[in-house]
């Protein structure tokens, strides 16, 4: 049985150790595994190499497509688990793409890593099956707002959002590019009873200057509405690079 992973270079899976850059675990040493494929297509996605392969015409601001063979790798679940264990970190962040598209294989892989704290990053459109859910300690749910370019009918599923709001292990991490995006977050919070203490607002951007400019107005907005500002530490530390 196998998992489909993103790559850092052709033939090299994106499995690495770094500091978590976002959300409530920011700054913590973690192992990371990045899975390939996504059911959404954000126009500003900074990991489009996980889904925008040749022949995929879903819009993206860069307009680039990626060769599947160079950017996607299939490995046995046991091989993935062994590579993660070799990093010797207490926490694993499973990211993508959309990891829950491979939930069954992911559950089998995580079962081989007892004792690790598991974070799963998800766009919030896919419900985790029980076999996976029992292994997860934290869900970083990042619903995609209107500025992502995804239709709300695909990206903001009421049943899913209600379930995530009721899940105490779920935190909500919203990517924000303009004040109007924050207004959309507040409307979603009211509609789906998302506790404010579990909402993180994170500036959209892949360079430190853009992030700083947006955080200059995002920080007082978070203060006004009792929301938490999330940095993107990995961008500030390493730039927009794979495997960081």
Tab-separated table of N, CA and C in Angstrom, residues 15-18 28-32 80-92 113-117:
chain	number	residue	atom	x	y	z
A	15	UNK	N	9.814	15.077	2.599
A	15	UNK	CA	9.789	14.668	4.003
A	15	UNK	C	10.992	15.337	4.646
A	16	UNK	N	10.770	16.162	5.669
A	16	UNK	CA	11.859	16.984	6.177
A	16	UNK	C	11.579	17.402	7.611
A	17	UNK	N	12.590	17.931	8.266
A	17	UNK	CA	12.454	18.492	9.611
A	17	UNK	C	12.594	20.002	9.523
A	18	UNK	N	11.753	20.708	10.268
A	18	UNK	CA	11.820	22.164	10.295
A	18	UNK	C	11.040	22.654	11.502
A	28	UNK	N	7.619	25.329	16.848
A	28	UNK	CA	7.935	24.011	17.389
A	28	UNK	C	8.702	23.175	16.353
A	29	UNK	N	9.686	22.397	16.812
A	29	UNK	CA	10.382	21.492	15.894
A	29	UNK	C	9.467	20.342	15.484
A	30	UNK	N	9.407	20.089	14.201
A	30	UNK	CA	8.478	19.095	13.662
A	30	UNK	C	9.119	18.333	12.523
A	31	UNK	N	8.603	17.137	12.286
A	31	UNK	CA	8.797	16.462	11.007
A	31	UNK	C	7.623	16.838	10.120
A	32	UNK	N	7.875	16.919	8.832
A	32	UNK	CA	6.836	17.263	7.870
A	32	UNK	C	6.800	16.219	6.767
A	80	UNK	N	7.551	5.582	3.989
A	80	UNK	CA	7.268	6.946	4.444
A	80	UNK	C	7.422	7.040	5.961
A	81	UNK	N	6.852	6.078	6.684
A	81	UNK	CA	6.937	6.093	8.146
A	81	UNK	C	8.384	5.993	8.619
A	82	UNK	N	9.184	5.165	7.970
A	82	UNK	CA	10.592	5.003	8.368
A	82	UNK	C	11.369	6.294	8.150
A	83	UNK	N	11.100	6.987	7.045
A	83	UNK	CA	11.803	8.249	6.776
A	83	UNK	C	11.415	9.317	7.800
A	84	UNK	N	10.149	9.328	8.172
A	84	UNK	CA	9.696	10.289	9.185
A	84	UNK	C	10.323	9.969	10.539
A	85	UNK	N	10.309	8.699	10.928
A	85	UNK	CA	10.871	8.298	12.222
A	85	UNK	C	12.356	8.635	12.311
A	86	UNK	N	13.059	8.539	11.187
A	86	UNK	CA	14.502	8.814	11.179
A	86	UNK	C	14.817	10.271	11.480
A	87	UNK	N	13.842	11.158	11.308
A	87	UNK	CA	14.054	12.574	11.628
A	87	UNK	C	14.053	12.829	13.129
A	88	UNK	N	13.490	11.895	13.893
A	88	UNK	CA	13.557	11.927	15.363
A	88	UNK	C	12.976	13.218	15.947
A	89	UNK	N	11.779	13.579	15.482
A	89	UNK	CA	11.080	14.741	16.010
A	89	UNK	C	9.806	14.289	16.735
A	90	UNK	N	9.370	15.047	17.755
A	90	UNK	CA	8.218	14.609	18.546
A	90	UNK	C	6.873	14.848	17.877
A	91	UNK	N	6.831	15.700	16.855
A	91	UNK	CA	5.575	16.116	16.241
A	91	UNK	C	5.678	15.966	14.728
A	92	UNK	N	4.605	15.496	14.107
A	92	UNK	CA	4.543	15.352	12.656
A	92	UNK	C	3.426	16.233	12.116
A	113	UNK	N	3.692	5.040	13.533
A	113	UNK	CA	4.447	6.077	14.242
A	113	UNK	C	3.847	6.343	15.626
A	114	UNK	N	3.763	5.318	16.478
A	114	UNK	CA	3.174	5.538	17.807
A	114	UNK	C	4.024	6.515	18.611
A	115	UNK	N	3.332	7.338	19.382
A	115	UNK	CA	4.037	8.272	20.261
A	115	UNK	C	4.257	9.644	19.671
A	116	UNK	N	4.070	9.821	18.371
A	116	UNK	CA	4.226	11.141	17.772
A	116	UNK	C	2.932	11.939	17.898
A	117	UNK	N	3.046	13.240	18.117
A	117	UNK	CA	1.886	14.115	18.048
A	117	UNK	C	1.632	14.432	16.581
